[in-house]
Tab-separated table of C-alpha atoms in Angstrom:
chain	number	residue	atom	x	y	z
A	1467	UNK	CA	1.034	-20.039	17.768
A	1468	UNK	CA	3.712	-17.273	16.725
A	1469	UNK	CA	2.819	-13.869	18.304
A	1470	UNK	CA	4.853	-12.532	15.602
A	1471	UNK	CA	1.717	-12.616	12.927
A	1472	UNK	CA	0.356	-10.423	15.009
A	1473	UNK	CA	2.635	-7.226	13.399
A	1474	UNK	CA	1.681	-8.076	10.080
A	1475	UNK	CA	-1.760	-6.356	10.933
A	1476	UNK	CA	-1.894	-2.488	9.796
A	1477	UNK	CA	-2.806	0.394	12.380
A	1478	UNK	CA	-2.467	3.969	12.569
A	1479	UNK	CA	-1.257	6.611	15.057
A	1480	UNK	CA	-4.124	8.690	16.906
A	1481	UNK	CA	-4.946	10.525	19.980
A	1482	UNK	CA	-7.774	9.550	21.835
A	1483	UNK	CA	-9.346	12.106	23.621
A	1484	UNK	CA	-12.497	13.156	25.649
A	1485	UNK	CA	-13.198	15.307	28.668
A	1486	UNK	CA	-12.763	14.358	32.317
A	1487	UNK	CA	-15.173	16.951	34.294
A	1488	UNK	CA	-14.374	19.658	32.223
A	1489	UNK	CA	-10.844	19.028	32.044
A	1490	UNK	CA	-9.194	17.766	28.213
A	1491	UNK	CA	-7.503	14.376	28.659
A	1492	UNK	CA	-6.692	10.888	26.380
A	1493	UNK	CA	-4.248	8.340	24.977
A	1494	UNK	CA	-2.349	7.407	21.991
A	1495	UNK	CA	-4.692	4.475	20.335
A	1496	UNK	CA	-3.329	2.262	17.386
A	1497	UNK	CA	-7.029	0.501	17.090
A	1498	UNK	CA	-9.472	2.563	15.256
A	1499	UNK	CA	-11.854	1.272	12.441
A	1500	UNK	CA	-14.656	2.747	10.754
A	1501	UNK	CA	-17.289	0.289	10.992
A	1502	UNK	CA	-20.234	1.662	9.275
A	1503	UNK	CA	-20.526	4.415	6.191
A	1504	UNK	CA	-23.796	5.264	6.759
A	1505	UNK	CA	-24.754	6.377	9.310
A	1506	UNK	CA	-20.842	6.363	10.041
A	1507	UNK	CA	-19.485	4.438	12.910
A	1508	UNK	CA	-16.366	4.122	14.173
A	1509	UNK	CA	-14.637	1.937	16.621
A	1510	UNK	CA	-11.693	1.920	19.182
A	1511	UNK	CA	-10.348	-0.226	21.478
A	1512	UNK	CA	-9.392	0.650	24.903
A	1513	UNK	CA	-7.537	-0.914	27.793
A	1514	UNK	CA	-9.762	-0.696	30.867
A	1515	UNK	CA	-6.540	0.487	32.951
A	1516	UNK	CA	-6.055	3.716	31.189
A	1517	UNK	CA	-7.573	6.665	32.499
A	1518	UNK	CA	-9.200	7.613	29.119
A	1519	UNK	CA	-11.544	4.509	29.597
A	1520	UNK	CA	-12.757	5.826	32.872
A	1521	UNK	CA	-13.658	9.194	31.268
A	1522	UNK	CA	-15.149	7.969	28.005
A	1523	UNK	CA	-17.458	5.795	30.318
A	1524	UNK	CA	-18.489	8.812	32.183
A	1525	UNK	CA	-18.377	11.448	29.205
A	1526	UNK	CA	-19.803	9.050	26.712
A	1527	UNK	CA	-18.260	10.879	23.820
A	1528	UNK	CA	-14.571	10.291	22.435
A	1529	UNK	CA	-12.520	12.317	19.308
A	1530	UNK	CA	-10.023	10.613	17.371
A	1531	UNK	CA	-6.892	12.818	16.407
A	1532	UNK	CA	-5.245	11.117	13.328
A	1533	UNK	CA	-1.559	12.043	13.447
A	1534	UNK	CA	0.297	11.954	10.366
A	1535	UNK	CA	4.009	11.244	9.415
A	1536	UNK	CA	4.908	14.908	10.246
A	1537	UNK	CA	3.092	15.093	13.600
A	1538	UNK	CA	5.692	16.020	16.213
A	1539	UNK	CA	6.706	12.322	17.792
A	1540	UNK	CA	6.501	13.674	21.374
A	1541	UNK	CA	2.933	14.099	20.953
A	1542	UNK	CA	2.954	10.181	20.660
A	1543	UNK	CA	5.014	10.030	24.286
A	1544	UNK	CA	2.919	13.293	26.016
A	1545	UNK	CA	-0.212	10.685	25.267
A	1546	UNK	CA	1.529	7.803	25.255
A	1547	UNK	CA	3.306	7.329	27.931
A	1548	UNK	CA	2.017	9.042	31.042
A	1549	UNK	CA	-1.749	8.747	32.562
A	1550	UNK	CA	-4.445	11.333	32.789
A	1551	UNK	CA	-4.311	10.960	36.259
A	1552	UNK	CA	-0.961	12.286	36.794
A	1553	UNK	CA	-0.818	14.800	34.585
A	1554	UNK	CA	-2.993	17.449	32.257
A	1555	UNK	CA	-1.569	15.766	28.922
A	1556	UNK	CA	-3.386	18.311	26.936
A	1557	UNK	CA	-1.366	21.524	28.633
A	1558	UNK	CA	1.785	20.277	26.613
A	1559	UNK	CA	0.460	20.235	22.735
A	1560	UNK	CA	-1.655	22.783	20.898
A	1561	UNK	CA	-4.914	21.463	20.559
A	1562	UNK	CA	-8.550	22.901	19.582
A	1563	UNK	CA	-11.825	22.426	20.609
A	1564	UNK	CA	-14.197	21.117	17.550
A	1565	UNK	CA	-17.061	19.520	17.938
A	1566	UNK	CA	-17.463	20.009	21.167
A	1567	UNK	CA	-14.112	18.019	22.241
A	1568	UNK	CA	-10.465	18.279	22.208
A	1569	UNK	CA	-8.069	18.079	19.001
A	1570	UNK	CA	-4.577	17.825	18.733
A	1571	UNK	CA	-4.035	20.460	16.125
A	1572	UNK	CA	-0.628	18.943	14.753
A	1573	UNK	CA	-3.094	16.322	12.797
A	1574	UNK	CA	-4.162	15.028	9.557
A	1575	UNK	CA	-7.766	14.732	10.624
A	1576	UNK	CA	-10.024	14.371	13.560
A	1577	UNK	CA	-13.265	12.302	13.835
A	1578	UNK	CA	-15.881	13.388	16.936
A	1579	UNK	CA	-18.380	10.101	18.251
A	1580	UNK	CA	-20.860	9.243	20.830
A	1581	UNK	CA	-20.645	6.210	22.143
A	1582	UNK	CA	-23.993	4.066	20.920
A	1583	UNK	CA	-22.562	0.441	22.107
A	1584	UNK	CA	-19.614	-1.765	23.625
A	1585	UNK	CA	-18.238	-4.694	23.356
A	1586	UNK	CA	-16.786	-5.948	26.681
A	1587	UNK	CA	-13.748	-8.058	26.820
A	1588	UNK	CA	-11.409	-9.457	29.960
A	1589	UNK	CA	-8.634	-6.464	28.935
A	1590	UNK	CA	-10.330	-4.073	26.866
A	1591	UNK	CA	-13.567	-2.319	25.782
A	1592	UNK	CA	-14.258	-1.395	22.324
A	1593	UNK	CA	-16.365	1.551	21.779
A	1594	UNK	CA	-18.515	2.017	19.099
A	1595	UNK	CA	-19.382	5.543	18.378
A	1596	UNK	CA	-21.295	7.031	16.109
A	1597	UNK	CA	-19.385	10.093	14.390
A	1598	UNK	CA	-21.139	13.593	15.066
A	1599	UNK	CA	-18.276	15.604	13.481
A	1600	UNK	CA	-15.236	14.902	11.783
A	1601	UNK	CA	-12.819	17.037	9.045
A	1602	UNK	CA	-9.396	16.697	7.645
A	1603	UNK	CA	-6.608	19.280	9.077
A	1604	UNK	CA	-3.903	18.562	7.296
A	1605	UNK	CA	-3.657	16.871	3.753
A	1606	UNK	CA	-0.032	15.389	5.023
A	1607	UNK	CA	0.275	11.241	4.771
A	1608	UNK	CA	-1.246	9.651	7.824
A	1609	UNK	CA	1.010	7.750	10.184
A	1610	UNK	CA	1.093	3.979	10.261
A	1611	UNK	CA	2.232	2.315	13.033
A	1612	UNK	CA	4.550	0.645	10.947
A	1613	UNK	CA	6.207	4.008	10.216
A	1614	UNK	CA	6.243	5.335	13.551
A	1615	UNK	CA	8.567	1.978	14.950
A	1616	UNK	CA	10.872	1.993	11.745
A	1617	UNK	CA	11.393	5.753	11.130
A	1618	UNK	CA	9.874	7.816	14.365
A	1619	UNK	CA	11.692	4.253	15.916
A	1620	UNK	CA	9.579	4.683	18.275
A	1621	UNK	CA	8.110	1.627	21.124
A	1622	UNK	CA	4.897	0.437	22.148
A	1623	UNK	CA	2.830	1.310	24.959
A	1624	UNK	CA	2.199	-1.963	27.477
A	1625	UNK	CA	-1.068	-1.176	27.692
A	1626	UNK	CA	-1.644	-1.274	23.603
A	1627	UNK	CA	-3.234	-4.730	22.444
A	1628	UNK	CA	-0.572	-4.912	20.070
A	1629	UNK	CA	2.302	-5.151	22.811
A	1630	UNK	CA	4.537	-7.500	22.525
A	1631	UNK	CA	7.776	-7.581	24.810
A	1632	UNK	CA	10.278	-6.020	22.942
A	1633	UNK	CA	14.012	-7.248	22.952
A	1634	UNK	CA	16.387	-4.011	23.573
A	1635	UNK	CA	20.079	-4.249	21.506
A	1636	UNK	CA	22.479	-4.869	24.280
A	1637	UNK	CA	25.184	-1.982	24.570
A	1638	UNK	CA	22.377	0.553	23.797
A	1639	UNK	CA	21.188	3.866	25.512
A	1640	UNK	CA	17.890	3.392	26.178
A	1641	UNK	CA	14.652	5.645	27.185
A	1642	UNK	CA	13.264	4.499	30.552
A	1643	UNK	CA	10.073	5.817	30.439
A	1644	UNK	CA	8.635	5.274	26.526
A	1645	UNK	CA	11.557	2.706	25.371
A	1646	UNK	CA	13.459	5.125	22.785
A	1647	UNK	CA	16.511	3.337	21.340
A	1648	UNK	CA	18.860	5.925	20.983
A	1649	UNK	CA	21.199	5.420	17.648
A	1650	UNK	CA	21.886	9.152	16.519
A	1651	UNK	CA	25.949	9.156	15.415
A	1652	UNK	CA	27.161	11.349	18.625
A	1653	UNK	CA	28.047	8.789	20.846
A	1654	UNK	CA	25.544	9.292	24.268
A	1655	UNK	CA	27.506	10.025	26.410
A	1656	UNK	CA	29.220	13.580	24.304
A	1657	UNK	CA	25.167	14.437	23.919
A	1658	UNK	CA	24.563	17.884	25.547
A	1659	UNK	CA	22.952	17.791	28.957
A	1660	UNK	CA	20.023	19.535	27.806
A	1661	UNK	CA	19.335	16.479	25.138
A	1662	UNK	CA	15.567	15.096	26.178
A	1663	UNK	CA	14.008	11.876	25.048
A	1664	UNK	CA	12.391	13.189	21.532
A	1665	UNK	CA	9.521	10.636	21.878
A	1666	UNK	CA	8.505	11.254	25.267
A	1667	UNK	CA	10.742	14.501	25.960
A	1668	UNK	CA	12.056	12.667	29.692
A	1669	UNK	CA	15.583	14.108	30.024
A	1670	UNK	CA	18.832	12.461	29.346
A	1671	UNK	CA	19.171	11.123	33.118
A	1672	UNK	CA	15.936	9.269	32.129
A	1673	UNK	CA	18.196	6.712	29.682
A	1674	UNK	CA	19.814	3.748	30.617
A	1675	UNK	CA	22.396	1.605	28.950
A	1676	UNK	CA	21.396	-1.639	28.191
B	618	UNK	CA	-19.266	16.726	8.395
B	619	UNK	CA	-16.364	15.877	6.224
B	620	UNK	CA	-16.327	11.916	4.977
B	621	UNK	CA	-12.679	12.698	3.507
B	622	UNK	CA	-11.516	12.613	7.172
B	623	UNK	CA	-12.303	8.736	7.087
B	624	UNK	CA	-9.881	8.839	4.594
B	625	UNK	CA	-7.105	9.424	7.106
B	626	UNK	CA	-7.518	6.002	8.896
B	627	UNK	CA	-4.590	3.449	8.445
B	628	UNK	CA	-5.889	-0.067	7.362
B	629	UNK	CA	-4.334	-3.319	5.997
B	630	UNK	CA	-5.851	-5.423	3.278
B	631	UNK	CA	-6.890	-8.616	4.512
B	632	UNK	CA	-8.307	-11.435	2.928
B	633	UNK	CA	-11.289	-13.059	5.459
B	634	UNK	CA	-11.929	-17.086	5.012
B	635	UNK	CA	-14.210	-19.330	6.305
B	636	UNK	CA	-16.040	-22.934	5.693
B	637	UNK	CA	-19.553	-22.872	3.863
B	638	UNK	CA	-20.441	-26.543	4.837
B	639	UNK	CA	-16.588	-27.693	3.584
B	640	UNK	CA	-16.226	-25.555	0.799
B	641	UNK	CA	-13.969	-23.127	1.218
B	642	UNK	CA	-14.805	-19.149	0.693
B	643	UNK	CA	-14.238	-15.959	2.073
B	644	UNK	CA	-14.010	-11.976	0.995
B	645	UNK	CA	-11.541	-8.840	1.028
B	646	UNK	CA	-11.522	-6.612	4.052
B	647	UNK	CA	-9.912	-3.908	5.378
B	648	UNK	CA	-11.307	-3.675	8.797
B	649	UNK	CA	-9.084	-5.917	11.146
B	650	UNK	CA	-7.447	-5.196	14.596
B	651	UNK	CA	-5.937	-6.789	17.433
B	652	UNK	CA	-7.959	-5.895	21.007
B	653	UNK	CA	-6.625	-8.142	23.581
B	654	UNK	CA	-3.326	-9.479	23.768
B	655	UNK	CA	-3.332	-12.222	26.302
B	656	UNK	CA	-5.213	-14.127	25.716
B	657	UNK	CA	-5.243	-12.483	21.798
B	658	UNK	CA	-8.397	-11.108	20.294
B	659	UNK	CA	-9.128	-10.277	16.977
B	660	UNK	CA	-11.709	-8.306	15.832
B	661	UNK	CA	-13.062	-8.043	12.109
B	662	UNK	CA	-15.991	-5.855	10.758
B	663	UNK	CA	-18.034	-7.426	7.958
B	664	UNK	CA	-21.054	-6.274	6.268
B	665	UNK	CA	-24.329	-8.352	6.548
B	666	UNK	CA	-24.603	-8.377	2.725
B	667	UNK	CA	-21.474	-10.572	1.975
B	668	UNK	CA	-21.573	-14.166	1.972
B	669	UNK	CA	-19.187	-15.153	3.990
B	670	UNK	CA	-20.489	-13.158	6.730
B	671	UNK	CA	-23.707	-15.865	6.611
B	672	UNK	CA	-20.580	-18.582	6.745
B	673	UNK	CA	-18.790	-17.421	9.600
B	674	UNK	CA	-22.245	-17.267	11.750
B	675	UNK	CA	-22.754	-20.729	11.033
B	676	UNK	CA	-19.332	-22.080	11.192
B	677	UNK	CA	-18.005	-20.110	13.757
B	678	UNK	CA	-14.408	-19.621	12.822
B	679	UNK	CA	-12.691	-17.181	10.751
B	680	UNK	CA	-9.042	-16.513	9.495
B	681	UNK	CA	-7.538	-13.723	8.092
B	682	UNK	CA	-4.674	-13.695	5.575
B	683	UNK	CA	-2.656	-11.051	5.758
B	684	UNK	CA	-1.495	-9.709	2.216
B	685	UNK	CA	1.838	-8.052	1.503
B	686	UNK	CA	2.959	-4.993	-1.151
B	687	UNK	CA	4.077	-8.324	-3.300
B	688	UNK	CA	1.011	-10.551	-3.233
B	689	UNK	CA	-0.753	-10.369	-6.845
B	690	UNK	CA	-3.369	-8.218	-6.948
B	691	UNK	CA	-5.937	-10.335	-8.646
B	692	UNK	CA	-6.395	-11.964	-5.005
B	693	UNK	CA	-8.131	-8.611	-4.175
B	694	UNK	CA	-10.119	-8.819	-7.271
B	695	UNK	CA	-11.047	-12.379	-6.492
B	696	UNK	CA	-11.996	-11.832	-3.239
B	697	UNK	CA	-12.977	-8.453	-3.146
B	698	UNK	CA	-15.217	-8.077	-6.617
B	699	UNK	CA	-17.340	-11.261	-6.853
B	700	UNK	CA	-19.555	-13.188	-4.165
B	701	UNK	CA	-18.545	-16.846	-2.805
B	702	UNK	CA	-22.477	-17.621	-3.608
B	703	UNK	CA	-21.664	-17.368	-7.404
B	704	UNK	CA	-18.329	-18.676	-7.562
B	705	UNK	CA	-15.692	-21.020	-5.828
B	706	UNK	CA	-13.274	-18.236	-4.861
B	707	UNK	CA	-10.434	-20.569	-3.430
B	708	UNK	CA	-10.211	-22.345	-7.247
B	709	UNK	CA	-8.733	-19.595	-8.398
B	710	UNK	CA	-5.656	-18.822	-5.673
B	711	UNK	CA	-2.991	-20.890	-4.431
B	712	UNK	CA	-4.195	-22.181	-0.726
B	713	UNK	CA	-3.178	-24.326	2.392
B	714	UNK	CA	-5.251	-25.339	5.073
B	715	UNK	CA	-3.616	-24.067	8.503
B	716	UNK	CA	-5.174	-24.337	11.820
B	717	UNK	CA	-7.976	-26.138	10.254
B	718	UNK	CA	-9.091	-22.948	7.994
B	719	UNK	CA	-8.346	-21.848	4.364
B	720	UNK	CA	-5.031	-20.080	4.053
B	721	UNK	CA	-3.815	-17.837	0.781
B	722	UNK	CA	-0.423	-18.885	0.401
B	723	UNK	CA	0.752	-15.754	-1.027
B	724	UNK	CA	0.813	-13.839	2.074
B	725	UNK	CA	2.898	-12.077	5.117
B	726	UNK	CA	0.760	-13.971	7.826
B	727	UNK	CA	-2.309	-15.093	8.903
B	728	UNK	CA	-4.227	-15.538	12.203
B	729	UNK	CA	-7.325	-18.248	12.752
B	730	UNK	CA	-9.818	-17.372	15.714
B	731	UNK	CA	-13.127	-18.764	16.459
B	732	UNK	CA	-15.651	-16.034	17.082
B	733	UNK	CA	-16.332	-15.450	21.507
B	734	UNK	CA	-18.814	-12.557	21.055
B	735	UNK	CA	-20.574	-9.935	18.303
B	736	UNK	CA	-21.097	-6.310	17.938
B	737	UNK	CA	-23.965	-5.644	15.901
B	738	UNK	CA	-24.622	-2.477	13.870
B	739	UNK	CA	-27.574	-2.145	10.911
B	740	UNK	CA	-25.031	-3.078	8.437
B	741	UNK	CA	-21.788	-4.592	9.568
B	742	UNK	CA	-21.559	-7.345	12.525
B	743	UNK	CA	-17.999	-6.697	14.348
B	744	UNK	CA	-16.909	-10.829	15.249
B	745	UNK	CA	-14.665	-10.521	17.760
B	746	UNK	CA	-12.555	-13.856	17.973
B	747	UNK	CA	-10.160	-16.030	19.988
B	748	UNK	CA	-6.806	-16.768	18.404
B	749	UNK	CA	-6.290	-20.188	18.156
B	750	UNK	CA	-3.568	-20.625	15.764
B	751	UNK	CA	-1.558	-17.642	13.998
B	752	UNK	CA	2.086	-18.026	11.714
B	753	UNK	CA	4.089	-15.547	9.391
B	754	UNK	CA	4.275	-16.963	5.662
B	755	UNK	CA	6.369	-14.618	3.806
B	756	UNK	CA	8.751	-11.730	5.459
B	757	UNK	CA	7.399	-8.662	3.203
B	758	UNK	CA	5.629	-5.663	4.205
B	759	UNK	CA	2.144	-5.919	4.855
B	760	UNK	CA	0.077	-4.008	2.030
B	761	UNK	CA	-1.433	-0.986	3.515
B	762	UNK	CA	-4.952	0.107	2.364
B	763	UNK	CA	-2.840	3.480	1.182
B	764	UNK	CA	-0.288	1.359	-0.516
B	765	UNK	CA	-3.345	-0.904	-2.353
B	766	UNK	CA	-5.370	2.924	-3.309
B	767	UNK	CA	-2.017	4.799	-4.519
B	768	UNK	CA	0.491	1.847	-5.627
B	769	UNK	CA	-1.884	-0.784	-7.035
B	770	UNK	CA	-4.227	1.443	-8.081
B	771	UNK	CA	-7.146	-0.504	-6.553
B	772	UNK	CA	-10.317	0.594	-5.745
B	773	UNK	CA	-12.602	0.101	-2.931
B	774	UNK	CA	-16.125	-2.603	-2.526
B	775	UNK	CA	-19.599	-0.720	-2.161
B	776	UNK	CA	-19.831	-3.819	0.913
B	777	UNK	CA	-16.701	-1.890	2.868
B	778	UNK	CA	-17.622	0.020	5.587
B	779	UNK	CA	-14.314	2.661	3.735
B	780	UNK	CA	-16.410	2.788	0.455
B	781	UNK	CA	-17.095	6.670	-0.514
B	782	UNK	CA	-18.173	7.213	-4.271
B	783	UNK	CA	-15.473	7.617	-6.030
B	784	UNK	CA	-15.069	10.807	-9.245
B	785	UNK	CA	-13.656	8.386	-12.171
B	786	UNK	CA	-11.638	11.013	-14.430
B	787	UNK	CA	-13.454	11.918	-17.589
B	788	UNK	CA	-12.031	10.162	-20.665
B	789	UNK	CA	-10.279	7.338	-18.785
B	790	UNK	CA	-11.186	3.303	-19.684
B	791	UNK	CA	-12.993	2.001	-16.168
B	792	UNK	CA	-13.100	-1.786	-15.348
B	793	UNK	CA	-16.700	-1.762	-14.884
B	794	UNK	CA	-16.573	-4.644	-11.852
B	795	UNK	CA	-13.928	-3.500	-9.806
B	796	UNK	CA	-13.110	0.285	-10.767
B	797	UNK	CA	-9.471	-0.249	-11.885
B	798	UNK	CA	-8.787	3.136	-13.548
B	799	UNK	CA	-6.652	1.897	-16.710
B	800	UNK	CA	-3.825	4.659	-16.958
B	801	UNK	CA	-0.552	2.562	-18.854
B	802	UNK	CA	0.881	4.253	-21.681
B	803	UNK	CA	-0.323	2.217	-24.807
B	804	UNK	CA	-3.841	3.634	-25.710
B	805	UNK	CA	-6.394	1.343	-24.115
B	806	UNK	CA	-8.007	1.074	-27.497
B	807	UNK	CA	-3.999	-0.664	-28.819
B	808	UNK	CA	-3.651	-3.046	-25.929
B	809	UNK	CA	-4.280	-7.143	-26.661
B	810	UNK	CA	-6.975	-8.555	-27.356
B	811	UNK	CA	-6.489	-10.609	-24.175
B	812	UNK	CA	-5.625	-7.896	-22.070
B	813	UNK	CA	-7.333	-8.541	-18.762
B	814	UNK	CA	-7.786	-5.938	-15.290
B	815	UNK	CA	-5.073	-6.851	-13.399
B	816	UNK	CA	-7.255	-6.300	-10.553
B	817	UNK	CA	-10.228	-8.531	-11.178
B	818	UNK	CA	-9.095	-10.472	-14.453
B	819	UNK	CA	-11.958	-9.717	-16.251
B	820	UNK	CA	-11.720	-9.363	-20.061
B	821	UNK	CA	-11.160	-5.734	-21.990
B	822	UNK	CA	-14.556	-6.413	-22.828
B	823	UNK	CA	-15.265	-5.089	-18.823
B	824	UNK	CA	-13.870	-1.769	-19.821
B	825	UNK	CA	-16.129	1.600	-20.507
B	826	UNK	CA	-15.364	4.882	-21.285
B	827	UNK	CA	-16.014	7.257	-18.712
C-alpha cells in the first residue's frame, strides 16, 4: 500500500469551533463534507485527543469557519497548532458570534450544526450535524489544502487524519512548533529579531536548522 | 439560512467502483475523506438512490479513483449522468483491476477499502472503510470540485448531496442530461452534425434552448 494516494484526496481549510462552558474554543479541520441537501447535513471528523472533541461532546453543537486563500495563515497555526486547553485560541483572531457560536470573521463562509449522530472509530469521531445556520462572508476563493502546503507552504497538524510524516530539506530553518520551512531570499540568520513564525506567529528562537 | 455557503466547501471528484455480482460499475462523487490514518479510513457519502450504493452493501468493498485536472471529462459524464442499472459503465473507460476492484486508468490515484461500519442519514449512507490496498497512477493534480464547476464547465448530479438548482443563462444551448452549458465561439446552431457534450457524449440532438 503507498500512503502517498492518500494526498491525491481534496480538502479544505476550516476552523472548527464550539463553546467550552461559555468560553469560544476549536481546531483547524481539513475533513468536512456536506452529506445531505435536504434537510442539510454536514460532517467532520475529529481526533478524540483534541480538546475541541471534548467540547463538541459536551456542547453538542459545532460551526465550521471556511477560510479562504486570503485568510491570514496564522489563523491556521493560532487553531492549528496549540490546544484549547492551554490557551483561549479565540482571544488572538477577530471572530463573531452567529448563530449562536463562534466565527472566525477573516472567512469565506461559516456553516452552524447540531450534532444528530456519530460514527465512532479507534482515532476519530465523525460528527454529523445537522446545519441550523450557515452564510457566506466573503465571496474570496476558498482554501484547499492543496493550496495552503504549496503556496501558504504551510505543514500538517499530527493530529489531522491526513498526516503523514513529513521529510524536512536538510540545511533548512525550520518552525518547531507548526513545521514552517522557511525559504524567503534573506538568508535566516540576517532576519530581524522581531521576525515570528507567519504560520503559527512562535518567534524566531522557535526555528531550528535542520 | 444561506445554501450558497455550501458552496464554499473544498471537494475532489472521485469516481466510486464496486462489483454488482462480477460486473463491474460504480458512480461520480464528490464526497470523500480520509478519517483515520493508522490504520487508514476512508469515508464516502453516497445517496440511497444510486445503484452502486445497492452494490457496495452487498459486496462490501469499494474503491475510489481519484481523477486529475487532465483526465477526460466524459468519465464524469459516464459515471456521473447515467445509472450502472441501464448501462455497463466500465465498457466505455479504459480500466485495470487493482486490489481486486475496478480501477479508471486515467487517474492521479486510487484507494480500495472494504466497508467496517455505516452512518445512515434519510438519503445518503456514509461507508466508512478499511484501506486495504491504495497506489498513485499518474503525477497530476487532483481535479478539484472548483476546478471541474469553473474549468470544465461541469455541472453537478440531482443524487449529490452538493446539488443546488442551478439558473441556466437565458438563450444558451443546455445538454439536457448533464447540464453542460455550451458557450464555444461557433454558434451552436453551425457546429457538426456529430458534435457531441464533451461532458456526457450525448448527441447535439441532447441540446435545448434555454
Amino acid at each position: 500500500m503507498n500512503n502517498s494516494a492518500f494526498r491525491a484526496l481534496s480538502y479544505g481549510v476550516y476552523v472548527l469551533s464550539t463553546w467550552d462552558n461559555g468560553r469560544p474554543t476549536g481546531c483547524t479541520v481539513n475533513s468536512v463534507m456536506q452529506i445531505t441537501s435536504s434537510p442539510a447535513t454536514i460532517a467532520v471528523s475529529v481526533n478524540k485527543n483534541n480538546y475541541t472533541h471534548k467540547c463538541i461532546e459536551r456542547s453538542k453543537r459545532f460551526a465550521v469557519s471556511v477560510l479562504h486563500e486570503q485568510s491570514a495563515p496564522d489563523i491556521i497555526g493560532t487553531f492549528g497548532f496549540s490546544s484549547g486547553r492551554d490557551t483561549n485560541k479565540f482571544d488572538k483572531v477577530d471572530y463573531s458570534v452567529k448563530g449562536m457560536m463562534p466565527i472566525v470573521d477573516n472567512a469565506a463562509a461559516y456553516i452552524v450544526c447540531e450534532v444528530e449522530k456519530t460514527l465512532e472509530t479507534d482515532t476519530h469521531t465523525v460528527f454529523l450535524g445537522k446545519v441550523t445556520d450557515a452564510d457566506v462572508l466573503e465571496n474570496k476563493p476558498p482554501m484547499t489544502y492543496a493550496y495552503y502546503h504549496n503556496v501558504v507552504k504551510g505543514k500538517t497538524a499530527k493530529n489531522a487524519p491526513t498526516y503523514i510524516e513529513e521529510k524536512q530539506e536538510k540545511g533548512k530553518w525550520v518552525c518547531s512548533v507548526c513545521g514552517y520551512v522557511y525559504d524567503g531570499e534573506t538568508p535566516f540568520e540576517d532576519l530581524p529579531e522581531d521576525f515570528r513564525c507567519p504560520v503559527c506567529k512562535q518567534p524566531k528562537s522557535a526555528f531550528v536548522k535542520k
